[in-house]
Coordinates of C-alpha atoms in Angstrom, one line a residue:
Chain A
M1 CA 62.4 169.4 155.2
H2 CA 64.8 170.1 152.5
R3 CA 65.9 166.8 151.3
N4 CA 65.9 165.5 147.9
S5 CA 63.2 163.0 147.5
P6 CA 64.9 159.8 148.5
Q7 CA 66.1 157.7 145.8
I8 CA 63.7 155.0 145.1
H9 CA 65.5 151.7 145.3
H10 CA 63.8 149.1 143.4
P11 CA 64.3 145.8 145.0
V12 CA 67.2 144.2 143.3
P13 CA 66.8 140.5 143.0
Q14 CA 69.3 138.5 144.9
R15 CA 68.7 135.4 142.8
P16 CA 68.1 135.3 139.1
V17 CA 64.6 135.8 138.3
Q18 CA 63.0 132.9 136.4
V19 CA 59.7 134.4 135.3
P20 CA 58.9 134.0 131.7
V21 CA 57.2 137.0 130.2
M22 CA 55.5 136.4 126.9
Q23 CA 55.4 138.9 124.1
S24 CA 53.1 138.8 121.1
P25 CA 54.3 138.9 118.4
P26 CA 57.7 137.5 119.3
P27 CA 60.5 139.8 118.4
P28 CA 62.5 138.7 115.4
S29 CA 65.9 137.2 116.0
H30 CA 68.8 138.9 114.1
S31 CA 71.3 136.1 114.3
S32 CA 71.0 132.7 112.7
D33 CA 72.6 130.8 115.5
P34 CA 70.5 127.7 116.1
Y35 CA 71.0 128.1 119.8
D36 CA 69.5 131.5 119.8
N37 CA 66.3 132.1 121.6
P38 CA 64.5 135.2 120.6
Y39 CA 63.0 135.4 124.0
G40 CA 66.1 135.0 125.9
A41 CA 67.9 138.4 126.1
P42 CA 69.0 139.8 129.5
S43 CA 68.3 136.6 131.2
Y44 CA 71.5 135.5 129.5
A45 CA 73.3 138.0 131.6
N46 CA 71.8 136.5 134.7
M47 CA 72.4 133.1 133.3
G48 CA 76.0 134.0 132.7
G49 CA 76.5 134.9 136.3
H50 CA 74.5 131.9 137.4
Q51 CA 76.4 129.5 135.3
Q52 CA 79.8 130.7 136.3
Q53 CA 79.4 128.7 139.4
H54 CA 79.0 125.6 137.4
H55 CA 81.4 126.0 134.5
P56 CA 84.1 128.3 135.5
Q57 CA 86.2 128.5 132.4
P58 CA 84.1 127.9 129.3
G59 CA 81.1 129.7 130.7
Q60 CA 82.8 133.0 130.8
N61 CA 83.3 133.2 127.1
A62 CA 79.8 132.3 126.2
G63 CA 78.2 134.3 129.0
G64 CA 80.3 137.3 128.2
G65 CA 79.6 137.1 124.5
Y66 CA 75.9 136.7 124.5
P67 CA 74.6 139.7 126.5
Q68 CA 76.0 142.2 123.9
Q69 CA 74.2 140.3 121.3
F70 CA 70.9 140.3 123.0
T71 CA 70.6 143.7 124.6
T72 CA 69.1 144.9 121.4
F73 CA 65.8 143.2 122.0
G74 CA 66.1 143.3 125.7
Q75 CA 63.3 144.6 127.8
G76 CA 60.6 142.4 129.0
A77 CA 62.5 139.4 127.8
N78 CA 61.5 135.9 128.2
F79 CA 63.1 132.9 129.6
F80 CA 62.5 129.2 129.1
S81 CA 64.4 126.4 130.5
D82 CA 65.6 125.3 127.1
P83 CA 68.3 128.0 126.5
M84 CA 70.0 127.0 129.8
A85 CA 70.4 123.4 128.7
A86 CA 71.4 124.5 125.2
Q87 CA 74.1 126.8 126.6
M88 CA 75.4 124.2 128.9
G89 CA 75.6 121.7 126.1
F90 CA 77.3 124.3 124.1
N91 CA 79.8 124.9 126.8
V92 CA 80.5 121.2 127.2
A93 CA 81.1 120.8 123.5
R94 CA 83.4 123.8 123.5
A95 CA 85.4 122.4 126.4
A96 CA 85.7 119.0 124.7
M97 CA 86.8 120.5 121.4
S98 CA 89.4 122.7 123.0
G99 CA 90.7 119.7 124.9
G100 CA 90.8 117.7 121.7
T101 CA 92.7 120.4 119.8
D102 CA 95.1 120.8 122.7
F103 CA 95.9 117.1 122.6
A104 CA 96.3 117.2 118.8
E105 CA 98.5 120.2 118.9
K106 CA 100.8 118.7 121.5
N107 CA 101.3 115.6 119.4
M108 CA 101.6 117.6 116.2
N109 CA 104.3 119.7 117.8
R110 CA 106.2 116.6 118.8
Y111 CA 106.0 115.2 115.2
L112 CA 106.9 118.5 113.6
S113 CA 109.9 119.1 115.9
S114 CA 111.2 115.6 115.1
L115 CA 110.8 116.4 111.4
K116 CA 112.6 119.8 111.6
P117 CA 116.2 118.5 111.4
F118 CA 115.4 116.8 108.2
F119 CA 114.6 120.0 106.4
A120 CA 117.6 121.9 107.5
V121 CA 119.3 121.9 104.1
T122 CA 121.3 124.3 102.2
N123 CA 121.8 124.8 98.5
T124 CA 125.3 123.3 98.4
Y125 CA 124.1 120.3 100.4
V126 CA 121.3 119.7 97.9
L127 CA 123.6 120.0 94.9
R128 CA 126.3 117.7 96.4
K129 CA 123.8 115.2 97.5
L130 CA 122.2 115.0 94.1
S131 CA 125.6 114.5 92.5
I132 CA 126.3 111.7 95.1
L133 CA 123.0 110.1 94.2
L134 CA 123.8 110.0 90.6
N135 CA 127.5 109.1 90.9
P136 CA 128.1 107.4 94.2
W137 CA 131.2 105.6 93.3
R138 CA 133.5 108.6 93.8
H139 CA 132.3 109.5 97.3
A140 CA 134.7 108.5 99.9
P141 CA 133.6 108.7 103.6
W142 CA 130.1 107.5 104.1
S143 CA 129.7 107.6 107.8
R144 CA 127.4 110.1 109.5
Q145 CA 129.0 112.4 111.9
S146 CA 127.7 112.7 115.4
T147 CA 128.3 115.1 118.2
S148 CA 127.6 115.1 121.8
R149 CA 125.2 117.6 123.1
S150 CA 123.7 118.0 126.6
S151 CA 120.7 115.8 126.7
S152 CA 117.4 117.3 127.4
S153 CA 115.7 114.2 128.7
R154 CA 118.4 113.1 131.1
P155 CA 119.9 116.3 132.5
G156 CA 123.6 116.1 133.4
E157 CA 124.5 113.6 130.8
S158 CA 125.5 114.2 127.2
E159 CA 124.0 112.1 124.5
T160 CA 125.4 111.8 121.0
I161 CA 123.1 112.8 118.3
Y162 CA 123.6 112.9 114.6
L163 CA 124.4 116.2 112.9
P164 CA 121.7 117.6 110.7
P165 CA 122.1 117.7 106.9
R166 CA 123.3 121.3 107.0
E167 CA 126.6 120.3 108.6
D168 CA 127.0 116.7 107.4
L169 CA 126.9 115.6 103.8
N170 CA 126.0 112.0 104.7
A171 CA 122.9 112.8 106.8
P172 CA 119.6 111.9 105.2
D173 CA 117.2 114.7 104.6
M174 CA 113.6 114.8 103.6
Y175 CA 113.7 117.7 101.3
I176 CA 115.2 115.9 98.3
P177 CA 112.8 112.9 98.6
L178 CA 109.8 115.1 99.0
M179 CA 110.7 117.3 96.1
S180 CA 111.6 114.5 93.8
F181 CA 108.3 112.7 94.7
V182 CA 106.3 115.7 93.7
T183 CA 108.4 116.2 90.6
Y184 CA 107.8 112.6 89.7
I185 CA 104.1 113.0 89.9
L186 CA 104.1 116.2 87.8
L187 CA 106.5 114.8 85.3
S188 CA 104.6 111.6 84.7
S189 CA 101.4 113.6 84.3
L190 CA 103.1 115.8 81.8
L191 CA 104.3 112.8 79.8
Y192 CA 100.8 111.3 79.9
G193 CA 99.5 114.6 78.7
L194 CA 102.1 114.8 75.9
S195 CA 101.0 111.4 74.6
G196 CA 97.4 112.5 74.8
T197 CA 96.1 110.3 77.5
F198 CA 95.8 112.6 80.4
H199 CA 92.8 112.8 82.6
P200 CA 92.7 114.8 85.9
E201 CA 92.4 111.7 88.1
L202 CA 95.8 110.6 86.9
L203 CA 97.5 113.0 89.3
G204 CA 95.9 111.4 92.3
Y205 CA 96.3 108.0 90.8
T206 CA 100.0 108.4 90.4
A207 CA 100.4 110.0 93.8
S208 CA 98.7 107.2 95.6
S209 CA 100.5 104.6 93.6
A210 CA 103.9 106.1 94.4
M211 CA 103.0 106.6 98.0
G212 CA 101.7 103.0 98.2
S213 CA 105.0 101.7 97.0
V214 CA 106.9 103.8 99.5
V215 CA 104.7 102.5 102.3
F216 CA 105.1 98.9 101.2
E217 CA 108.8 99.2 101.1
L218 CA 108.9 100.7 104.6
V219 CA 106.7 97.8 105.8
V220 CA 109.2 95.3 104.3
L221 CA 112.1 97.1 105.8
K222 CA 110.6 97.4 109.2
L223 CA 109.6 93.7 109.2
G224 CA 113.1 92.8 108.2
C225 CA 114.6 95.0 111.0
Y226 CA 112.3 93.3 113.5
L227 CA 113.0 89.8 112.4
L228 CA 116.8 90.4 112.4
S229 CA 116.6 92.3 115.7
I230 CA 118.2 95.4 114.3
G231 CA 117.4 98.0 116.9
N232 CA 118.4 101.4 115.8
S233 CA 116.5 102.2 112.6
Q234 CA 114.4 105.3 112.7
L235 CA 111.3 105.4 110.6
L236 CA 112.0 108.8 109.3
D237 CA 115.5 107.9 108.2
C238 CA 114.2 104.9 106.3
M239 CA 111.5 107.1 104.8
A240 CA 114.2 109.4 103.6
Y241 CA 116.3 106.7 102.2
S242 CA 113.5 105.1 100.3
G243 CA 112.5 108.5 98.8
Y244 CA 115.9 108.9 97.3
K245 CA 115.1 106.5 94.5
F246 CA 112.7 109.0 93.0
V247 CA 115.7 110.9 91.7
G248 CA 116.9 108.0 89.6
V249 CA 113.3 107.4 88.5
I250 CA 113.0 111.0 87.3
V251 CA 116.2 110.7 85.3
T252 CA 115.1 107.5 83.7
I253 CA 111.7 108.9 82.8
L254 CA 113.2 112.0 81.2
A255 CA 115.7 109.8 79.3
K256 CA 112.9 107.6 78.1
A257 CA 110.8 110.5 77.0
C258 CA 113.7 112.2 75.2
L259 CA 115.4 109.2 73.6
G260 CA 112.5 106.9 73.0
A261 CA 112.4 103.3 74.3
G262 CA 115.6 102.1 72.8
W263 CA 118.7 100.6 74.4
L264 CA 120.1 103.9 75.5
S265 CA 117.2 104.7 77.8
R266 CA 117.5 101.1 79.1
G267 CA 121.1 101.7 79.8
I268 CA 120.3 104.9 81.7
F269 CA 117.7 103.0 83.7
V270 CA 120.3 100.3 84.6
Y271 CA 122.8 103.0 85.5
A272 CA 120.3 104.9 87.7
Y273 CA 119.3 101.6 89.4
A274 CA 122.9 100.7 90.1
A275 CA 123.7 104.1 91.5
N276 CA 120.7 104.0 93.7
A277 CA 121.6 100.5 94.9
F278 CA 125.2 101.4 95.7
F279 CA 124.1 104.5 97.5
L280 CA 121.7 102.5 99.6
L281 CA 124.3 99.8 100.3
R282 CA 126.8 102.3 101.6
S283 CA 124.4 104.4 103.6
L284 CA 122.4 101.6 105.2
K285 CA 125.6 99.7 106.1
Y286 CA 125.9 101.8 109.2
V287 CA 122.3 101.4 110.1
L288 CA 121.7 97.7 109.5
L289 CA 125.0 96.0 110.1
P290 CA 126.5 95.7 113.5
E291 CA 129.9 96.8 114.6
E292 CA 133.0 95.4 112.9
N293 CA 134.4 93.8 116.0
D294 CA 134.9 90.1 115.7
A295 CA 133.5 88.6 118.8
G296 CA 134.2 85.1 117.6
Y297 CA 130.7 84.0 118.5
A298 CA 129.3 81.7 115.8
G299 CA 125.8 82.9 116.2
Q300 CA 126.8 86.5 115.8
R301 CA 128.7 85.7 112.7
Q302 CA 125.7 84.0 111.3
M303 CA 123.5 87.0 112.4
R304 CA 125.9 89.3 110.6
K305 CA 125.8 87.2 107.5
R306 CA 122.0 87.2 107.6
R307 CA 121.9 90.9 108.0
T308 CA 124.3 91.4 105.1
W309 CA 122.1 89.2 102.9
F310 CA 119.1 91.2 104.0
L311 CA 120.9 94.4 103.1
F312 CA 121.9 93.2 99.7
G313 CA 118.5 91.8 99.1
Y314 CA 116.9 95.1 100.1
A315 CA 119.2 97.3 98.1
Y316 CA 119.0 95.2 94.9
V317 CA 115.9 93.1 94.6
V318 CA 113.4 95.4 96.3
Q319 CA 114.6 98.5 94.6
L320 CA 114.6 96.7 91.3
V321 CA 111.0 95.9 91.8
F322 CA 110.1 99.3 92.7
M323 CA 112.0 101.1 90.1
V324 CA 110.6 98.9 87.4
T325 CA 107.1 99.6 88.7
L326 CA 107.6 103.3 88.8
T327 CA 109.2 103.7 85.4
S328 CA 107.0 101.4 83.5
G329 CA 104.0 102.6 81.8
V330 CA 104.6 106.3 82.0
G331 CA 103.5 108.1 79.0
K332 CA 103.5 105.0 76.9
K333 CA 99.9 104.5 76.0
A334 CA 99.6 106.5 72.9
Chain T
M1 CA 98.4 100.2 89.5
L2 CA 100.5 97.7 91.3
F3 CA 100.9 99.5 94.6
G4 CA 98.0 101.9 95.0
L5 CA 97.2 103.1 98.5
M6 CA 93.8 101.6 98.8
P7 CA 94.7 98.2 97.4
L8 CA 97.7 98.2 99.6
I9 CA 95.6 98.8 102.7
K10 CA 93.2 96.0 101.6
M11 CA 96.1 93.7 101.0
I12 CA 97.5 94.4 104.5
I13 CA 94.1 93.8 106.1
L14 CA 93.8 90.5 104.2
I15 CA 97.2 89.3 105.3
V16 CA 96.4 90.3 108.9
N17 CA 93.1 88.4 108.7
A18 CA 94.9 85.3 107.4
I19 CA 97.4 85.5 110.3
A20 CA 94.6 86.1 112.9
I21 CA 92.6 83.0 111.9
L22 CA 95.4 80.6 112.3
S23 CA 94.5 78.2 115.1
E24 CA 96.9 77.8 117.9
D25 CA 96.4 74.1 118.8
R26 CA 95.2 72.6 115.6
F27 CA 97.7 74.0 113.3
L28 CA 100.6 75.8 114.8
A29 CA 101.4 73.1 117.4
R30 CA 101.4 70.5 114.6
I31 CA 104.1 72.3 112.7
G32 CA 106.0 73.3 115.8
W33 CA 105.3 76.9 115.6
A34 CA 103.5 77.1 118.9
A35 CA 103.9 80.2 121.0
Q36 CA 106.7 79.6 123.5
P37 CA 106.4 80.8 127.0
E38 CA 108.6 83.5 128.2
P39 CA 112.1 82.3 127.2
S40 CA 114.6 81.9 129.9
F41 CA 117.3 84.4 129.5
G42 CA 119.8 82.3 127.7
G43 CA 121.6 84.7 125.5
Q44 CA 121.0 84.2 121.8
D45 CA 117.6 82.8 122.3
V46 CA 115.8 85.1 119.9
S47 CA 116.2 83.3 116.6
I48 CA 114.4 84.3 113.5
K49 CA 111.9 81.5 113.9
G50 CA 111.2 82.5 117.5
K51 CA 110.6 86.0 116.4
I52 CA 108.2 85.0 113.7
V53 CA 106.3 82.8 116.2
N54 CA 106.1 85.6 118.6
L55 CA 105.0 88.0 115.9
I56 CA 102.2 85.6 114.8
S57 CA 100.9 85.0 118.3
A58 CA 101.0 88.7 119.2
T59 CA 99.2 89.6 116.0
R60 CA 96.6 87.0 116.8
L61 CA 96.1 88.2 120.3
L62 CA 95.9 91.9 119.5
T63 CA 94.1 92.2 116.3
R64 CA 91.3 89.7 116.7
I65 CA 88.9 92.3 118.1
P66 CA 89.8 95.4 116.0
L67 CA 89.7 93.2 112.9
I68 CA 86.0 92.6 113.5
G69 CA 85.3 96.3 113.2
I70 CA 87.6 96.9 110.3
N71 CA 86.2 94.0 108.3
S72 CA 82.6 95.2 108.9
I73 CA 83.5 98.6 107.7
I74 CA 85.1 97.2 104.5
I75 CA 82.2 94.9 103.9
I76 CA 79.7 97.7 104.2
Y77 CA 82.0 99.9 102.0
E78 CA 82.1 97.2 99.3
L79 CA 78.4 96.5 99.4
L80 CA 77.5 100.1 99.1
L81 CA 80.0 101.1 96.4
G82 CA 80.2 97.9 94.4

């Protein structure tokens, strides 16, 4: 009979074989992965297929990754029950971590997208805004412009949103406060260094002190808004407005460094403080005070008076406290 | 350092602690700052005093249990780091 000798079909196991085969000495493991098992090589391929019924998504990555690693010391491989538990634990941890990072990414995207309009600035906007900050008495219209766009949350309607700083000079931005905050830290460290009393913790010290004052001011403002039932103050807007005072603080520190501690630098401090207070009064008027319509309601008039007092108190007293705190003791300890 | 970040957090926790341990019936009712029930919708009912009273009672209600944990953490932190 001329036939080729029939192919010998070895019995292919229908189920994964779970027979541990010992080798002495054990083959050295090439990877330093703590979950590696030097005995575990091609059983991982079976284990990958076996586990795909249990963990559909995460198992495929691990099951697909490991067989390439372990085919080097493959034949006659061993199998214990430990690698299975270890791999399952690893898969669970990987699923949990990916779920956690997805959640964090979603929230982070939401925060970042709400921060984006604050950083849409141009050069001319920055220059004009700085000139307004240092000389606010010449600026005429202070109201923010708004436009109506089609709303994304309620389709079919149009909601009015404020224009970003690129198109509206009166819109608050976060670029100037952030940059002036960093400049304040660096400048105060420079002045400390010039007077010989610099040590590297001073940078973090100044940063946390300035940030603490901003946080405290925001807490005071939010508390006042809640007590006076002022509804429409956004946290990021208030953060931007409270960061604008760093510009005046920088000017004062520079003047104090160049001109000494005489009456001229004090005059410059008073001027910067007054400019900042006026700027805040005019800008926050539209946020804190209600509309100008006279409803003739006694309670509303009293509410309006209270709010006006709060605005005055915030713009003058609170800012005075903070500016004195920020400008005192910079580069003075010689 | 008048407004450092860590002293600020400690100050806020101290103030919240002080608000949380105010007793409702022994102290607040005596001075008339007891938490009112849901006010009937009568227009300008939300005065400043009403808002402060609501804020105090809400703070007491919500922060009693997390404050236990936060205080323990701060106590351990202070004991370990001096």
